[in-house]
Amino acid sequence: MANTSLSTREDKPREALSRATPLRRHSLYEAVTERLREMVLEGELEPGSRISEKQLCEAFEVSPTPLRQALKVLVSEGLVEMLPNRGARVTEVDVEEVADLFEVMAVLEGLSGTLLATRASDAEIAEIRHLHECMMEKFRKNQRNEYFQLNQTIHRRLAEIAGNRVLLELETSLTLRITRARYAANMQMGRWEESAKEHECLVEALEKRDAQGLSAAMSLHMRKTGNAVIQRLKQD
């Protein structure tokens, strides 16, 4: 009798699991976070502007709870700051901080290039080449937003393929803040053309598995991008 009771108790969790529905991949607050982050990065919410929780809740059709959770994430990313008893606002773009960010990113990209040359599989290198060709097609069609999105995807994949979790975490965190600076800078066409050529050199070095060349190409690309962004920010 005891054995039958034990068997019944063991069966219940199995039955519950069989009836369980798949969890949603993205929670509501994550969806709100993603959209709010886009609004900050792309300048829909301008640097220094106050964030109206009421207006955003109405626009997103959500309660204050997921919005406040999203704001906490953006605070941790340095995109939003909380004001005592005054709500939240978008942080200002600090030119000196941006310069510091690019300085660090240039070093991290160099390390990433060294790792990629030996750790990337042939399939992953082919994937990067494909993404690059898609990005260049957007460049030829002057589709700046689509180009930029693919650019971000390529840099993200390179960081992932490098196979160092600490490096990936650092680059992911810093890239968010650099991305915002690049949107704010609204780079001129000349730099866009130069950047596209740098990406071609980068992919060629990856295909050759040239560790030194790839490291130098990735580091140089980040430094030159940083210089262009900082110059434009100072003009503004």
Tab-separated table of C-alpha atoms in Angstrom:
chain	number	residue	atom	x	y	z
A	1	MET	CA	0.000	0.000	0.000
A	2	ALA	CA	2.820	2.372	0.852
A	3	ASN	CA	4.453	1.639	-2.476
A	4	THR	CA	1.233	2.435	-4.342
A	5	SER	CA	0.932	5.783	-2.509
A	6	LEU	CA	4.532	6.659	-3.320
A	7	SER	CA	4.027	5.800	-6.977
A	8	THR	CA	0.929	8.005	-7.105
A	9	ARG	CA	2.836	10.954	-5.641
A	10	GLU	CA	5.657	10.489	-8.176
A	11	ASP	CA	3.206	10.383	-11.068
A	12	LYS	CA	1.596	13.733	-10.221
A	13	PRO	CA	4.612	15.895	-11.142
A	14	ARG	CA	4.914	13.996	-14.430
A	15	GLU	CA	1.261	14.621	-15.200
A	16	ALA	CA	1.623	18.300	-14.356
A	17	LEU	CA	4.649	18.611	-16.657
A	18	SER	CA	2.792	16.917	-19.489
A	19	ARG	CA	0.012	19.500	-19.214
A	20	ALA	CA	2.351	22.486	-18.858
A	21	THR	CA	2.348	25.001	-21.695
A	22	PRO	CA	5.623	26.425	-23.070
A	23	LEU	CA	6.826	29.575	-21.339
A	24	ARG	CA	6.778	32.767	-23.340
A	25	ARG	CA	10.232	33.533	-24.673
A	26	HIS	CA	9.974	37.225	-23.798
A	27	SER	CA	8.165	38.595	-20.782
A	28	LEU	CA	6.167	41.791	-21.047
A	29	TYR	CA	8.785	43.839	-19.256
A	30	GLU	CA	11.472	42.530	-21.642
A	31	ALA	CA	9.402	43.649	-24.612
A	32	VAL	CA	8.938	47.063	-23.012
A	33	THR	CA	12.676	47.208	-22.255
A	34	GLU	CA	13.563	46.461	-25.863
A	35	ARG	CA	11.242	49.125	-27.255
A	36	LEU	CA	12.258	51.723	-24.680
A	37	ARG	CA	15.931	51.043	-25.385
A	38	GLU	CA	15.323	51.580	-29.111
A	39	MET	CA	13.624	54.897	-28.385
A	40	VAL	CA	16.658	56.081	-26.428
A	41	LEU	CA	19.275	54.778	-28.857
A	42	GLU	CA	17.540	56.170	-31.929
A	43	GLY	CA	16.831	59.552	-30.375
A	44	GLU	CA	13.061	59.290	-30.093
A	45	LEU	CA	13.659	60.080	-26.441
A	46	GLU	CA	16.310	62.798	-26.567
A	47	PRO	CA	19.264	63.089	-24.164
A	48	GLY	CA	18.233	64.997	-21.054
A	49	SER	CA	14.503	64.588	-21.700
A	50	ARG	CA	12.163	63.565	-18.900
A	51	ILE	CA	10.391	60.222	-19.209
A	52	SER	CA	6.654	60.365	-18.686
A	53	GLU	CA	5.553	57.042	-17.225
A	54	LYS	CA	1.909	57.898	-17.810
A	55	GLN	CA	2.387	58.647	-21.515
A	56	LEU	CA	4.539	55.582	-22.107
A	57	CYS	CA	2.128	53.287	-20.274
A	58	GLU	CA	-0.655	54.580	-22.501
A	59	ALA	CA	1.454	54.242	-25.650
A	60	PHE	CA	2.595	50.697	-24.818
A	61	GLU	CA	-0.776	49.753	-23.302
A	62	VAL	CA	0.874	48.363	-20.181
A	63	SER	CA	0.639	48.935	-16.425
A	64	PRO	CA	3.365	50.888	-14.582
A	65	THR	CA	5.007	47.707	-13.237
A	66	PRO	CA	6.664	46.392	-16.466
A	67	LEU	CA	7.621	49.942	-17.447
A	68	ARG	CA	9.373	50.522	-14.116
A	69	GLN	CA	11.149	47.173	-14.451
A	70	ALA	CA	12.311	48.248	-17.913
A	71	LEU	CA	13.544	51.576	-16.569
A	72	LYS	CA	15.655	49.760	-13.985
A	73	VAL	CA	17.362	47.817	-16.776
A	74	LEU	CA	18.090	50.995	-18.731
A	75	VAL	CA	19.456	52.621	-15.578
A	76	SER	CA	21.897	49.712	-15.211
A	77	GLU	CA	22.929	50.238	-18.848
A	78	GLY	CA	23.595	53.930	-18.264
A	79	LEU	CA	20.893	55.036	-20.699
A	80	VAL	CA	18.479	56.393	-18.089
A	81	GLU	CA	18.916	57.981	-14.676
A	82	MET	CA	16.474	58.186	-11.795
A	83	LEU	CA	15.918	61.587	-10.192
A	84	PRO	CA	14.987	61.668	-6.490
A	85	ASN	CA	11.218	62.206	-6.271
A	86	ARG	CA	11.169	63.411	-9.893
A	87	GLY	CA	10.978	60.245	-11.946
A	88	ALA	CA	13.409	59.321	-14.712
A	89	ARG	CA	15.172	61.037	-17.572
A	90	VAL	CA	17.413	60.046	-20.466
A	91	THR	CA	21.066	60.540	-19.595
A	92	GLU	CA	23.082	63.150	-21.457
A	93	VAL	CA	25.765	62.044	-23.900
A	94	ASP	CA	29.096	62.757	-22.182
A	95	VAL	CA	31.799	63.270	-24.822
A	96	GLU	CA	34.625	62.374	-22.438
A	97	GLU	CA	32.851	59.190	-21.365
A	98	VAL	CA	32.255	58.255	-25.002
A	99	ALA	CA	35.971	58.718	-25.682
A	100	ASP	CA	36.781	56.444	-22.737
A	101	LEU	CA	34.306	53.823	-23.972
A	102	PHE	CA	35.814	53.700	-27.446
A	103	GLU	CA	39.309	53.525	-25.982
A	104	VAL	CA	38.384	50.403	-24.034
A	105	MET	CA	36.388	48.903	-26.898
A	106	ALA	CA	39.353	49.251	-29.262
A	107	VAL	CA	41.420	47.067	-26.936
A	108	LEU	CA	38.614	44.531	-26.507
A	109	GLU	CA	38.113	44.317	-30.275
A	110	GLY	CA	41.803	43.628	-30.720
A	111	LEU	CA	41.589	40.735	-28.270
A	112	SER	CA	38.452	39.474	-29.975
A	113	GLY	CA	40.250	39.446	-33.319
A	114	THR	CA	43.091	37.364	-31.915
A	115	LEU	CA	40.672	34.794	-30.511
A	116	LEU	CA	38.507	34.684	-33.622
A	117	ALA	CA	41.363	33.723	-35.911
A	118	THR	CA	41.756	30.369	-34.155
A	119	ARG	CA	38.310	29.739	-32.676
A	120	ALA	CA	35.933	30.540	-35.534
A	121	SER	CA	34.724	27.513	-37.477
A	122	ASP	CA	34.552	27.517	-41.267
A	123	ALA	CA	30.760	27.678	-41.022
A	124	GLU	CA	30.921	30.688	-38.710
A	125	ILE	CA	33.336	32.485	-41.009
A	126	ALA	CA	30.955	31.818	-43.909
A	127	GLU	CA	28.118	33.219	-41.781
A	128	ILE	CA	30.055	36.440	-41.166
A	129	ARG	CA	30.811	36.759	-44.886
A	130	HIS	CA	27.110	36.338	-45.693
A	131	LEU	CA	26.076	38.968	-43.141
A	132	HIS	CA	28.732	41.300	-44.512
A	133	GLU	CA	27.486	40.916	-48.080
A	134	CYS	CA	23.921	41.617	-46.924
A	135	MET	CA	25.155	44.702	-45.088
A	136	MET	CA	27.029	45.956	-48.148
A	137	GLU	CA	23.870	45.566	-50.204
A	138	LYS	CA	22.144	47.918	-47.763
A	139	PHE	CA	25.095	50.292	-48.138
A	140	ARG	CA	24.776	50.334	-51.935
A	141	LYS	CA	21.058	51.054	-51.590
A	142	ASN	CA	21.748	53.818	-49.054
A	143	GLN	CA	19.586	52.067	-46.468
A	144	ARG	CA	21.328	53.459	-43.410
A	145	ASN	CA	19.115	51.990	-40.666
A	146	GLU	CA	19.140	48.498	-42.160
A	147	TYR	CA	22.901	48.725	-42.661
A	148	PHE	CA	23.402	49.771	-39.073
A	149	GLN	CA	21.280	46.908	-37.748
A	150	LEU	CA	23.314	44.369	-39.716
A	151	ASN	CA	26.500	46.078	-38.564
A	152	GLN	CA	25.440	45.563	-34.967
A	153	THR	CA	24.552	41.929	-35.694
A	154	ILE	CA	27.984	41.288	-37.178
A	155	HIS	CA	29.810	42.799	-34.216
A	156	ARG	CA	27.622	40.826	-31.832
A	157	ARG	CA	28.289	37.545	-33.651
A	158	LEU	CA	32.020	38.208	-33.737
A	159	ALA	CA	31.997	38.702	-29.968
A	160	GLU	CA	30.025	35.467	-29.525
A	161	ILE	CA	32.227	33.435	-31.853
A	162	ALA	CA	35.362	34.642	-30.038
A	163	GLY	CA	34.241	32.281	-27.281
A	164	ASN	CA	35.128	34.268	-24.170
A	165	ARG	CA	32.120	34.889	-21.909
A	166	VAL	CA	33.718	37.714	-19.946
A	167	LEU	CA	34.703	39.470	-23.163
A	168	LEU	CA	31.183	39.013	-24.517
A	169	GLU	CA	29.601	40.498	-21.389
A	170	LEU	CA	31.913	43.505	-21.455
A	171	GLU	CA	31.414	44.162	-25.148
A	172	THR	CA	27.642	43.776	-24.881
A	173	SER	CA	27.433	46.288	-22.053
A	174	LEU	CA	29.722	48.852	-23.661
A	175	THR	CA	28.244	48.424	-27.136
A	176	LEU	CA	24.845	49.633	-25.922
A	177	ARG	CA	26.354	52.897	-24.790
A	178	ILE	CA	28.501	53.252	-27.916
A	179	THR	CA	25.500	52.532	-30.121
A	180	ARG	CA	23.663	55.412	-28.528
A	181	ALA	CA	26.614	57.717	-29.146
A	182	ARG	CA	26.734	56.679	-32.795
A	183	TYR	CA	23.049	57.437	-33.259
A	184	ALA	CA	23.485	60.767	-31.507
A	185	ALA	CA	26.459	61.638	-33.713
A	186	ASN	CA	24.563	60.999	-36.981
A	187	MET	CA	27.778	60.266	-38.859
A	188	GLN	CA	28.418	61.792	-42.242
A	189	MET	CA	28.499	59.839	-45.493
A	190	GLY	CA	32.305	59.979	-45.776
A	191	ARG	CA	32.788	58.012	-42.574
A	192	TRP	CA	30.096	55.538	-43.598
A	193	GLU	CA	31.998	54.703	-46.798
A	194	GLU	CA	35.268	54.379	-44.891
A	195	SER	CA	33.658	52.138	-42.291
A	196	ALA	CA	32.252	49.826	-44.981
A	197	LYS	CA	35.746	49.401	-46.463
A	198	GLU	CA	37.155	48.635	-43.020
A	199	HIS	CA	34.566	45.879	-42.609
A	200	GLU	CA	35.674	44.305	-45.880
A	201	CYS	CA	39.305	44.240	-44.663
A	202	LEU	CA	38.130	42.744	-41.392
A	203	VAL	CA	36.242	39.902	-43.080
A	204	GLU	CA	39.151	39.162	-45.417
A	205	ALA	CA	41.528	38.875	-42.451
A	206	LEU	CA	39.067	36.534	-40.724
A	207	GLU	CA	38.838	34.319	-43.816
A	208	LYS	CA	42.648	34.103	-43.886
A	209	ARG	CA	42.696	33.363	-40.132
A	210	ASP	CA	45.295	36.102	-39.844
A	211	ALA	CA	45.277	36.688	-36.079
A	212	GLN	CA	47.571	39.713	-36.143
A	213	GLY	CA	45.885	41.282	-39.139
A	214	LEU	CA	42.384	40.670	-37.802
A	215	SER	CA	43.237	42.026	-34.367
A	216	ALA	CA	44.729	45.167	-35.908
A	217	ALA	CA	41.796	45.616	-38.316
A	218	MET	CA	39.146	45.310	-35.596
A	219	SER	CA	40.984	47.603	-33.206
A	220	LEU	CA	41.612	50.219	-35.913
A	221	HIS	CA	37.975	50.099	-37.021
A	222	MET	CA	36.794	50.815	-33.481
A	223	ARG	CA	39.312	53.640	-32.960
A	224	LYS	CA	38.409	55.362	-36.224
A	225	THR	CA	34.706	54.997	-35.510
A	226	GLY	CA	35.283	56.497	-32.085
A	227	ASN	CA	37.232	59.425	-33.496
A	228	ALA	CA	34.462	60.176	-35.992
A	229	VAL	CA	31.754	59.993	-33.333
A	230	ILE	CA	33.638	62.200	-30.886
A	231	GLN	CA	34.413	64.790	-33.558
A	232	ARG	CA	30.752	65.013	-34.517
A	233	LEU	CA	29.592	65.201	-30.899
A	234	LYS	CA	31.978	68.085	-30.254
A	235	GLN	CA	30.559	69.922	-33.258
A	236	ASP	CA	27.077	69.620	-31.800
